[in-house]
């Protein structure tokens, strides 16, 4: 089970990220998770939204360069060693993690969610399923 | 005291110079007709033969050469001597991805170095001087030209080439360099750096500077003269004609004497091609009288300029040209390097990028800054940071052959880019 992450090109200048969040806010798009990767002159804002299709359409309409990427929303117990267990499984199956970021839920304090971008997404989905590790689904991209 | 490298010609009566030009022009037109089919064809198309050229009064009958001709004849089409007689090339950027390549026989180099030697002596240079050449060496003409001129004068030549400011200053201080040759912006930068180091003009051994290859104002001259404690002289030239030393300033520091025994200058109306009278402002056109390997006749420089034969206090009789006041094309000179927007576009398109870009040019502390911002497109964008950086690296590499050092390129998001407005066609 994978999620559609929206990756947006953002200039590395004051106010540029805010222009993006402004458009999302005005159109009532809620971000479940956000991570910002930066190079010297630009950044990539990676967003998990509750409706990726609506978010993507909106960004196209507003002229934001973006792309949709498949990522895994892995649910882990919010306890010491929770992440380690997942990484151990990926490692044993030789799956390379390219980047990851976390988000927590206030409603569900027992669990956290890690967004993973891996080299071979399909292999990762199968490996996690085989080990009974739950992932978020596109229909409910939240804890 | 005014010094001359070749006073017998530099201070010759104007009539004698003109007679020499007539004689040399007749000979040069014959040489070109016999050895450069590309130009011969242009002459034939205009219905002109060498017999029609009896002196400079007939110069206007000859067809012009432009940078487009150089591009079309690239690389060997305008070579005037068999390759085995040519010993060197120098090169500058062209209007598109291709460069301009000029050829030299040993004789051409010898005369070019004479011209540079005249410039160094006009700036007060003698064999007692230590001359630091901080122009780039290599394809750029600045370093090799002034290096040769400095040898001819007999200066102790310090071939530092450009860059490495700390080392430049170390040599100026340790070797007691008295003459500095570089671009005016680099001279200003050296001056600022030495000032920051706490050096006052009287602690800097330099006494003169020969600065060219880019435009500079009288205000900048004052700044450089004050911070370095020198007299700053302008020098002009084009790779197409040899390099620096086509013309140079004397002690009067008011315009550059054109080496008229080697070059005939004309001012034309850039729109009609009509020759304008002395004193009129127009495009500068040069005819190389003595070049063997790359003998350009009526080459349009695109520099807008004025000529004056007013008597000069230095004693030289060569006609003087003002500092170029602009261009009749869109060429930009950035840190001494010629850059054409059309060339940037050619490089972009050639490397598979969209032709939407913005050129941002500024001058920070007397140094030009050059940035080409390329529009990011949905096709180029990916979630993979590494891939985007690779694309940028390719773009920088693509720029390398044209300008030596790549621009500090960066990405523009399309919506906020006025790209359509700056888009230029080649």
Coordinates of C-alpha atoms in Angstrom, one line a residue:
Chain A
X1 CA 0.0 0.0 0.0
X2 CA 1.6 3.3 -1.1
X3 CA 0.7 6.9 -0.7
X4 CA 1.0 9.7 -3.3
X5 CA 3.3 12.3 -2.1
X6 CA 3.3 15.7 -3.7
X7 CA 6.8 17.1 -4.3
X8 CA 6.9 20.8 -5.0
X9 CA 9.7 23.0 -6.4
X10 CA 10.3 25.9 -4.1
X11 CA 12.8 28.7 -4.6
X12 CA 15.2 29.0 -1.6
X13 CA 14.1 32.6 -0.8
X14 CA 12.1 34.2 2.0
X15 CA 8.4 33.8 1.6
X16 CA 8.4 31.2 -1.2
X17 CA 7.3 28.3 1.0
X18 CA 4.6 30.5 2.5
X19 CA 3.2 31.2 -1.0
X20 CA 2.7 27.5 -1.3
X21 CA 1.1 27.0 2.1
X22 CA -1.1 30.0 1.4
X23 CA -2.5 28.4 -1.8
X24 CA -3.1 25.2 0.1
X25 CA -4.7 27.0 3.1
X26 CA -7.1 29.1 0.9
X27 CA -8.2 25.9 -0.8
X28 CA -8.8 24.0 2.3
X29 CA -6.1 21.4 1.7
X30 CA -4.8 19.8 4.8
X31 CA -1.3 18.6 5.1
X32 CA -0.7 15.5 7.1
X33 CA 3.0 15.7 6.8
X34 CA 5.6 18.0 5.3
X35 CA 9.3 17.7 4.8
X36 CA 11.6 20.2 3.2
X37 CA 14.8 19.2 1.3
X38 CA 17.1 22.0 0.3
X39 CA 19.9 22.6 -2.2
X40 CA 21.6 26.0 -2.2
X41 CA 19.2 27.7 -4.5
X42 CA 16.0 25.7 -4.4
X43 CA 14.2 23.2 -2.3
X44 CA 11.7 20.4 -2.6
X45 CA 8.7 20.6 -0.3
X46 CA 7.3 17.0 0.1
X47 CA 3.7 16.9 1.2
X48 CA 1.3 14.2 2.3
X49 CA -2.1 15.7 1.8
X50 CA -5.4 14.2 2.6
X51 CA -6.5 14.5 -1.1
X52 CA -3.4 14.3 -3.2
X53 CA -5.3 14.5 -6.5
X54 CA -7.1 17.7 -5.4
X55 CA -3.8 19.1 -4.2
X56 CA -2.0 18.3 -7.4
X57 CA -4.8 19.7 -9.6
X58 CA -4.7 22.9 -7.5
X59 CA -0.9 23.3 -7.8
X60 CA -1.1 22.8 -11.5
X61 CA -3.8 25.4 -11.8
X62 CA -1.7 27.8 -9.6
X63 CA 1.5 27.2 -11.7
X64 CA 3.6 25.3 -9.1
X65 CA 6.1 22.9 -10.6
X66 CA 5.5 19.6 -8.8
X67 CA 5.5 15.9 -9.2
X68 CA 3.6 13.0 -7.6
X69 CA 5.8 10.3 -6.0
X70 CA 4.9 7.0 -4.5
X71 CA 6.0 6.7 -0.9
X72 CA 5.3 4.3 2.0
X73 CA 3.5 5.5 5.2
X74 CA 4.7 2.9 7.6
X75 CA 2.9 2.8 11.0
X76 CA 5.3 2.0 13.8
X77 CA 4.8 1.7 17.6
X78 CA 5.7 5.1 19.2
X79 CA 8.1 3.4 21.6
X80 CA 11.9 3.0 21.7
X81 CA 13.0 0.5 19.0
X82 CA 9.8 1.0 16.9
X83 CA 11.7 2.5 13.9
X84 CA 14.6 0.1 14.4
X85 CA 12.4 -2.9 13.8
X86 CA 11.1 -1.6 10.5
X87 CA 14.6 -0.6 9.3
X88 CA 15.9 -4.0 10.3
X89 CA 13.4 -5.7 8.0
X90 CA 14.2 -3.4 5.1
X91 CA 17.9 -3.9 5.7
X92 CA 17.6 -7.7 5.8
X93 CA 15.8 -7.5 2.5
X94 CA 18.4 -5.2 1.0
X95 CA 16.0 -2.3 0.4
X96 CA 17.7 1.1 0.3
X97 CA 15.9 4.1 2.0
X98 CA 16.5 7.3 0.0
X99 CA 14.8 9.6 2.4
X100 CA 12.3 9.5 5.2
X101 CA 10.5 11.7 7.6
X102 CA 8.1 11.2 10.5
X103 CA 4.8 12.4 11.6
X104 CA 2.9 11.9 14.9
X105 CA -0.7 11.9 15.7
X106 CA -2.2 13.7 18.8
X107 CA -5.2 11.4 18.7
X108 CA -3.2 8.2 18.6
X109 CA -0.3 8.5 20.9
X110 CA 0.6 4.9 20.8
X111 CA 1.7 5.0 17.1
X112 CA 3.7 7.1 14.8
X113 CA 4.0 7.2 11.1
X114 CA 7.2 7.2 9.1
X115 CA 7.1 8.2 5.4
X116 CA 9.7 6.2 3.5
X117 CA 11.0 6.7 0.0
X118 CA 12.8 3.6 -1.1
X119 CA 14.6 2.6 -4.3
X120 CA 12.2 -0.3 -5.0
X121 CA 8.8 0.6 -3.7
X122 CA 7.0 -2.6 -4.8
X123 CA 9.6 -4.8 -3.1
X124 CA 9.2 -2.8 0.1
X125 CA 5.4 -3.1 0.1
X126 CA 5.7 -6.9 -0.2
X127 CA 8.4 -7.2 2.4
X128 CA 6.4 -5.0 4.9
X129 CA 3.2 -6.9 4.2
X130 CA 4.9 -10.3 4.7
X131 CA 6.2 -9.1 8.1
X132 CA 2.7 -7.8 9.0
X133 CA 3.9 -4.1 9.2
X134 CA 0.9 -1.9 8.6
X135 CA 1.0 1.0 6.2
X136 CA -1.3 4.0 5.7
X137 CA -3.7 3.7 2.7
X138 CA -4.5 6.4 0.2
X139 CA -8.1 6.4 1.4
X140 CA -7.0 7.2 5.0
X141 CA -3.6 8.8 4.9
X142 CA -3.6 9.5 8.6
X143 CA -3.4 7.7 11.9
Chain B
X1 CA 59.1 62.2 -20.2
X2 CA 57.1 60.5 -23.0
X3 CA 58.5 57.2 -24.1
X4 CA 58.0 55.4 -27.4
X5 CA 58.7 51.9 -28.6
X6 CA 58.9 52.8 -32.3
X7 CA 59.0 56.7 -32.4
X8 CA 59.8 56.8 -36.1
X9 CA 56.4 55.5 -36.9
X10 CA 54.4 56.4 -33.8
X11 CA 55.3 60.1 -34.3
X12 CA 55.6 60.1 -38.1
X13 CA 53.8 62.9 -40.1
X14 CA 50.2 62.0 -40.9
X15 CA 50.9 62.1 -44.6
X16 CA 53.7 59.5 -44.2
X17 CA 51.3 57.2 -42.2
X18 CA 48.6 57.6 -44.8
X19 CA 51.0 56.8 -47.6
X20 CA 52.1 53.7 -45.8
X21 CA 48.4 52.7 -45.3
X22 CA 47.8 53.1 -49.1
X23 CA 50.7 50.9 -49.9
X24 CA 49.9 48.3 -47.4
X25 CA 46.2 48.2 -48.2
X26 CA 46.9 47.5 -51.9
X27 CA 49.2 44.7 -51.0
X28 CA 46.8 43.3 -48.3
X29 CA 43.8 43.3 -50.7
X30 CA 45.9 41.3 -53.2
X31 CA 47.0 38.9 -50.4
X32 CA 43.4 38.3 -49.4
X33 CA 42.1 38.0 -52.9
X34 CA 44.8 35.3 -53.7
X35 CA 44.5 33.4 -50.4
X36 CA 41.1 33.8 -48.8
X37 CA 38.4 32.4 -51.2
X38 CA 35.7 33.3 -48.7
X39 CA 36.4 37.0 -48.9
X40 CA 37.3 36.8 -52.6
X41 CA 33.7 35.5 -53.2
X42 CA 32.3 38.5 -51.2
X43 CA 34.4 40.9 -53.3
X44 CA 33.2 39.2 -56.5
X45 CA 29.6 39.5 -55.4
X46 CA 30.1 43.2 -54.9
X47 CA 31.9 43.4 -58.2
X48 CA 35.2 44.6 -56.7
X49 CA 38.7 43.3 -57.8
X50 CA 42.1 44.2 -56.3
X51 CA 42.6 46.5 -59.3
X52 CA 39.8 48.8 -58.0
X53 CA 41.7 49.4 -54.7
X54 CA 44.4 52.0 -55.3
X55 CA 44.6 53.3 -51.7
X56 CA 42.6 54.0 -48.6
X57 CA 40.2 56.3 -50.6
X58 CA 38.9 53.1 -52.2
X59 CA 38.4 51.2 -48.9
X60 CA 34.7 51.9 -48.9
X61 CA 34.3 49.7 -52.0
X62 CA 35.3 46.6 -50.1
X63 CA 32.6 44.4 -48.5
X64 CA 32.3 44.2 -44.7
X65 CA 33.1 41.2 -42.6
X66 CA 31.0 40.5 -39.5
X67 CA 31.0 38.0 -36.7
X68 CA 28.5 36.0 -38.7
X69 CA 31.1 35.6 -41.4
X70 CA 33.5 34.4 -38.8
X71 CA 30.9 31.9 -37.7
X72 CA 30.2 30.7 -41.2
X73 CA 33.9 30.4 -42.1
X74 CA 34.7 28.6 -38.9
X75 CA 37.2 27.3 -38.3
X76 CA 39.6 27.6 -41.3
X77 CA 37.6 29.6 -43.8
X78 CA 39.4 32.9 -43.3
X79 CA 42.9 31.6 -42.9
X80 CA 45.2 33.6 -45.1
X81 CA 48.3 31.4 -45.0
X82 CA 48.9 27.6 -45.3
X83 CA 48.5 25.9 -42.0
X84 CA 52.2 25.0 -41.9
X85 CA 53.1 28.7 -41.8
X86 CA 50.7 29.4 -38.9
X87 CA 52.1 28.9 -35.4
X88 CA 49.3 29.9 -33.0
X89 CA 45.6 30.4 -32.5
X90 CA 43.8 32.6 -30.0
X91 CA 40.1 32.4 -29.4
X92 CA 37.1 34.3 -28.1
X93 CA 33.5 33.6 -27.7
X94 CA 31.2 33.7 -30.8
X95 CA 27.6 34.8 -31.1
X96 CA 26.4 31.2 -30.7
X97 CA 27.9 28.0 -29.3
X98 CA 30.9 28.2 -31.7
X99 CA 33.9 30.3 -30.8
X100 CA 35.9 32.7 -32.9
X101 CA 39.3 31.3 -33.8
X102 CA 42.1 33.6 -35.1
X103 CA 45.4 32.5 -36.6
X104 CA 48.9 33.9 -36.3
X105 CA 52.1 33.4 -38.2
X106 CA 55.3 34.1 -36.3
X107 CA 55.4 37.5 -38.1
X108 CA 51.8 38.3 -36.9
X109 CA 52.8 37.5 -33.3
X110 CA 55.9 39.7 -33.7
X111 CA 53.8 42.7 -34.9
X112 CA 51.1 42.1 -32.3
X113 CA 53.8 42.1 -29.6
X114 CA 55.2 45.4 -31.0
X115 CA 51.7 47.0 -30.6
X116 CA 51.6 45.8 -27.0
X117 CA 55.1 47.1 -26.4
X118 CA 54.1 50.5 -27.7
X119 CA 51.2 50.5 -25.1
X120 CA 53.5 49.5 -22.2
X121 CA 56.0 52.3 -23.1
X122 CA 53.2 54.8 -23.6
X123 CA 52.3 53.9 -20.0
X124 CA 55.9 54.8 -19.0
X125 CA 57.4 51.3 -19.1
X126 CA 61.1 50.7 -19.6
X127 CA 63.5 47.8 -19.2
X128 CA 63.8 48.8 -15.6
X129 CA 60.2 47.8 -14.9
X130 CA 58.7 44.7 -13.4
X131 CA 55.6 44.1 -15.4
X132 CA 53.0 41.7 -13.8
X133 CA 50.6 40.3 -16.4
X134 CA 47.4 39.3 -14.6
X135 CA 45.3 38.9 -17.7
X136 CA 44.4 35.3 -18.4
X137 CA 46.9 33.3 -20.4
X138 CA 45.7 30.7 -22.9
X139 CA 43.0 31.2 -25.5
X140 CA 42.3 34.7 -24.3
X141 CA 44.6 37.3 -26.0
X142 CA 45.2 39.4 -22.9
X143 CA 47.9 37.4 -21.3
X144 CA 49.9 36.3 -24.4
X145 CA 49.7 39.8 -25.9
X146 CA 50.9 41.8 -23.0
X147 CA 53.4 39.1 -22.1
X148 CA 55.0 39.5 -25.5
X149 CA 54.9 43.3 -25.3
X150 CA 56.5 43.2 -21.9
X151 CA 59.4 41.0 -23.2
X152 CA 59.9 43.4 -26.1
X153 CA 60.2 46.4 -23.8
X154 CA 62.6 44.4 -21.7
X155 CA 60.6 44.5 -18.5
X156 CA 61.0 41.7 -16.0
X157 CA 57.8 39.9 -16.9
X158 CA 55.8 38.3 -14.1
X159 CA 53.2 36.0 -15.9
X160 CA 50.8 35.5 -13.0
X161 CA 47.8 35.1 -15.3
X162 CA 44.4 35.9 -13.8
X163 CA 43.0 34.9 -10.4
X164 CA 44.5 33.8 -7.1
X165 CA 44.4 37.3 -5.6
X166 CA 46.6 36.5 -2.6
X167 CA 49.4 35.3 -4.9
X168 CA 49.0 38.4 -7.1
X169 CA 49.5 40.7 -4.1
X170 CA 52.4 38.6 -2.8
X171 CA 54.2 39.1 -6.1
X172 CA 53.4 42.8 -6.3
X173 CA 54.8 43.2 -2.8
X174 CA 57.8 40.9 -3.0
X175 CA 59.0 41.4 -6.6
X176 CA 58.1 45.2 -6.4
X177 CA 56.0 45.0 -9.6
X178 CA 55.7 48.5 -11.1
X179 CA 53.3 47.8 -14.0
X180 CA 50.1 45.8 -13.7
X181 CA 48.2 44.5 -16.8
X182 CA 44.7 43.1 -16.2
X183 CA 41.1 43.9 -16.6
X184 CA 40.0 47.2 -14.9
X185 CA 37.5 45.3 -12.7
X186 CA 40.3 43.0 -11.5
X187 CA 42.5 46.0 -10.9
X188 CA 39.8 47.6 -8.8
X189 CA 39.3 44.3 -6.9
X190 CA 43.1 44.0 -6.2
X191 CA 43.0 47.7 -5.0
X192 CA 40.1 47.1 -2.7
X193 CA 41.7 43.9 -1.3
X194 CA 45.0 45.7 -0.7
X195 CA 43.2 48.5 1.0
X196 CA 41.5 46.1 3.3
X197 CA 44.9 44.6 4.1
X198 CA 45.8 48.0 5.4
X199 CA 48.1 48.9 2.5
X200 CA 48.3 52.6 1.5
X201 CA 49.1 53.7 -2.0
X202 CA 52.7 54.7 -1.1
X203 CA 53.2 51.1 0.2
X204 CA 52.3 49.6 -3.1
X205 CA 55.2 49.6 -5.6
X206 CA 53.0 49.8 -8.7
X207 CA 53.2 53.0 -10.8
X208 CA 51.2 52.2 -13.9
X209 CA 48.4 49.9 -15.0
X210 CA 47.3 48.8 -18.5
X211 CA 43.7 47.9 -18.2
X212 CA 41.4 46.6 -21.0
X213 CA 39.1 44.0 -22.4
X214 CA 36.1 45.5 -20.8
X215 CA 34.3 48.9 -20.4
X216 CA 35.3 51.1 -17.5
X217 CA 34.3 54.6 -16.6
X218 CA 36.4 57.7 -15.7
X219 CA 35.1 57.3 -12.2
X220 CA 36.5 53.8 -12.0
X221 CA 39.8 55.1 -13.4
X222 CA 39.9 57.6 -10.5
X223 CA 39.1 54.9 -7.9
X224 CA 41.8 52.6 -9.2
X225 CA 44.4 55.4 -9.5
X226 CA 43.7 56.4 -5.9
X227 CA 43.6 53.0 -4.3
X228 CA 46.7 51.7 -6.1
X229 CA 48.6 55.0 -6.3
X230 CA 49.2 54.6 -10.1
X231 CA 48.3 56.0 -13.5
X232 CA 45.7 53.8 -15.2
X233 CA 45.8 53.4 -19.0
X234 CA 43.2 52.0 -21.3
X235 CA 44.1 49.5 -24.0
X236 CA 41.8 48.2 -26.8
X237 CA 41.8 45.3 -29.1
X238 CA 39.9 42.3 -30.5
X239 CA 41.0 38.7 -30.9
X240 CA 39.8 39.0 -34.5
X241 CA 42.4 41.7 -35.2
X242 CA 45.2 40.3 -33.0
X243 CA 44.3 41.1 -29.4
X244 CA 45.1 44.0 -27.1
X245 CA 47.2 46.7 -28.7
X246 CA 45.0 47.7 -31.6
X247 CA 44.9 51.0 -29.8
X248 CA 46.3 52.3 -26.5
X249 CA 46.3 55.3 -24.2
X250 CA 49.3 57.7 -23.8
X251 CA 50.1 60.1 -21.0
X252 CA 47.3 62.4 -22.0
X253 CA 44.8 59.6 -20.9
X254 CA 42.2 61.0 -23.3
X255 CA 41.4 58.4 -26.0
X256 CA 43.5 55.6 -27.5
X257 CA 45.9 55.9 -30.3
X258 CA 45.2 53.4 -33.0
X259 CA 48.3 51.7 -34.4
X260 CA 47.6 53.0 -37.9
X261 CA 50.6 51.3 -39.5
X262 CA 48.8 48.0 -38.9
X263 CA 45.1 49.0 -38.8
X264 CA 42.8 51.4 -40.7
X265 CA 39.9 52.5 -38.6
X266 CA 36.6 53.7 -40.1
X267 CA 33.4 54.9 -38.5
X268 CA 30.2 53.8 -40.3
X269 CA 26.5 54.2 -39.8
X270 CA 25.6 50.8 -38.4
X271 CA 22.3 50.7 -40.2
X272 CA 23.3 51.8 -43.7
X273 CA 27.0 50.9 -43.7
X274 CA 27.8 54.4 -45.0
X275 CA 31.2 55.8 -43.9
X276 CA 30.9 58.8 -41.6
X277 CA 33.2 61.7 -41.4
X278 CA 35.8 62.1 -38.7
X279 CA 34.3 63.1 -35.4
X280 CA 30.9 61.4 -36.1
X281 CA 29.7 58.8 -33.7
X282 CA 29.1 55.3 -35.3
X283 CA 30.3 51.8 -35.5
X284 CA 34.0 51.2 -35.5
X285 CA 35.3 49.1 -38.5
X286 CA 38.9 47.9 -38.8
X287 CA 41.0 46.7 -41.7
X288 CA 44.1 44.7 -40.7
X289 CA 46.9 45.9 -43.0
X290 CA 49.7 43.5 -41.9
X291 CA 48.1 40.4 -40.6
X292 CA 49.1 37.4 -42.7
X293 CA 47.3 34.4 -41.2
X294 CA 44.0 36.1 -40.3
X295 CA 43.8 39.2 -42.6
X296 CA 40.4 40.7 -42.0
X297 CA 39.3 43.6 -44.2
X298 CA 36.6 46.0 -43.0
X299 CA 35.7 44.0 -39.9
X300 CA 32.7 45.4 -38.1
X301 CA 33.5 45.5 -34.4
X302 CA 30.0 46.5 -33.3
X303 CA 31.6 49.0 -30.9
X304 CA 30.1 52.4 -31.1
X305 CA 32.8 55.0 -31.1
X306 CA 34.2 58.4 -32.2
X307 CA 37.6 59.1 -33.9
X308 CA 39.7 62.2 -33.6
X309 CA 42.9 63.4 -35.2
X310 CA 43.3 66.3 -32.9
X311 CA 47.0 66.9 -32.1
X312 CA 48.0 65.0 -29.0
X313 CA 50.4 66.4 -26.4
X314 CA 52.3 63.0 -26.3
X315 CA 53.7 63.6 -29.7
X316 CA 52.1 60.6 -31.4
X317 CA 50.3 61.3 -34.6
X318 CA 48.2 58.2 -34.7
X319 CA 44.4 58.9 -34.8
X320 CA 42.7 58.5 -31.4
X321 CA 39.5 56.6 -30.6
X322 CA 37.3 57.4 -27.7
X323 CA 36.3 54.7 -25.2
X324 CA 33.6 52.6 -27.0
X325 CA 30.3 54.1 -25.9
X326 CA 28.1 51.1 -26.5
X327 CA 27.4 48.3 -29.0
X328 CA 25.4 48.0 -32.1
X329 CA 24.5 44.4 -31.2
X330 CA 23.5 42.8 -27.9
X331 CA 27.0 41.7 -26.8
X332 CA 27.8 42.0 -23.1
X333 CA 31.3 42.1 -21.7
X334 CA 31.4 40.3 -18.4
X335 CA 34.7 40.2 -16.5
X336 CA 36.5 40.7 -19.8
X337 CA 34.6 37.8 -21.5
X338 CA 32.3 38.5 -24.4
X339 CA 28.8 37.1 -23.9
X340 CA 26.0 37.1 -26.3
X341 CA 22.4 36.4 -25.2
X342 CA 21.9 34.4 -28.4
X343 CA 24.9 32.3 -27.4
X344 CA 23.4 31.6 -24.0
X345 CA 20.2 30.5 -25.8
X346 CA 22.1 28.3 -28.2
X347 CA 23.9 26.6 -25.4
X348 CA 20.6 26.1 -23.5
X349 CA 18.7 24.7 -26.4
X350 CA 21.7 22.6 -27.5
X351 CA 21.9 21.0 -24.1
X352 CA 18.1 20.2 -24.1
X353 CA 16.9 23.0 -21.8
X354 CA 14.0 25.3 -22.4
X355 CA 14.9 28.6 -24.0
X356 CA 13.3 30.5 -21.2
X357 CA 15.9 32.2 -19.1
X358 CA 16.9 35.4 -17.4
X359 CA 20.3 36.9 -17.5
X360 CA 21.1 38.9 -14.4
X361 CA 24.2 41.1 -14.6
X362 CA 25.4 43.3 -11.8
X363 CA 28.5 45.0 -10.7
X364 CA 29.4 44.3 -7.1
X365 CA 32.4 46.2 -5.8
X366 CA 33.6 46.9 -9.3
X367 CA 33.4 43.2 -10.3
X368 CA 30.8 42.0 -12.8
X369 CA 28.5 39.3 -11.6
X370 CA 26.8 37.0 -14.1
X371 CA 23.9 34.8 -13.5
X372 CA 21.8 32.8 -15.9
X373 CA 18.6 31.7 -14.3
X374 CA 16.9 28.9 -16.2
X375 CA 13.3 28.2 -16.0
X376 CA 12.4 25.0 -14.2
X377 CA 9.9 23.0 -16.2
X378 CA 7.6 20.2 -15.1
X379 CA 9.6 17.9 -17.5
X380 CA 12.9 18.6 -15.8
X381 CA 11.6 18.6 -12.2
X382 CA 11.8 15.4 -10.2
X383 CA 11.5 14.4 -6.6
X384 CA 15.1 13.3 -6.7
X385 CA 17.4 16.1 -5.5
X386 CA 20.5 14.3 -7.0
X387 CA 19.0 14.3 -10.5
X388 CA 18.2 18.0 -10.4
X389 CA 21.7 18.8 -9.3
X390 CA 23.0 16.6 -12.1
X391 CA 21.0 18.6 -14.6
X392 CA 22.4 21.8 -13.2
X393 CA 25.9 20.4 -13.5
X394 CA 25.3 19.5 -17.1
X395 CA 24.2 23.1 -17.8
X396 CA 27.3 24.5 -16.1
X397 CA 29.5 22.1 -18.2
X398 CA 27.7 23.2 -21.4
X399 CA 28.6 26.8 -20.6
X400 CA 32.3 26.0 -20.0
X401 CA 33.5 25.9 -23.6
X402 CA 31.9 29.3 -24.4
X403 CA 32.9 31.4 -21.4
X404 CA 35.6 29.6 -19.6
X405 CA 34.0 29.9 -16.2
X406 CA 30.3 29.0 -16.0
X407 CA 27.7 31.4 -14.7
X408 CA 26.3 30.8 -11.3
X409 CA 23.2 29.3 -12.8
X410 CA 20.0 28.7 -10.8
X411 CA 16.5 27.8 -11.4
X412 CA 13.5 30.0 -11.8
X413 CA 9.9 28.8 -11.2
X414 CA 8.0 29.5 -14.5
X415 CA 5.1 31.5 -13.2
X416 CA 7.2 34.3 -11.7
X417 CA 9.7 34.4 -14.6
X418 CA 9.5 37.2 -17.1
X419 CA 11.1 34.7 -19.4
X420 CA 9.0 35.5 -22.4
X421 CA 10.1 39.1 -22.2
X422 CA 13.9 38.3 -22.2
X423 CA 13.7 35.5 -24.7
X424 CA 15.9 36.3 -27.6
X425 CA 16.3 34.6 -30.9
X426 CA 19.7 33.7 -32.3

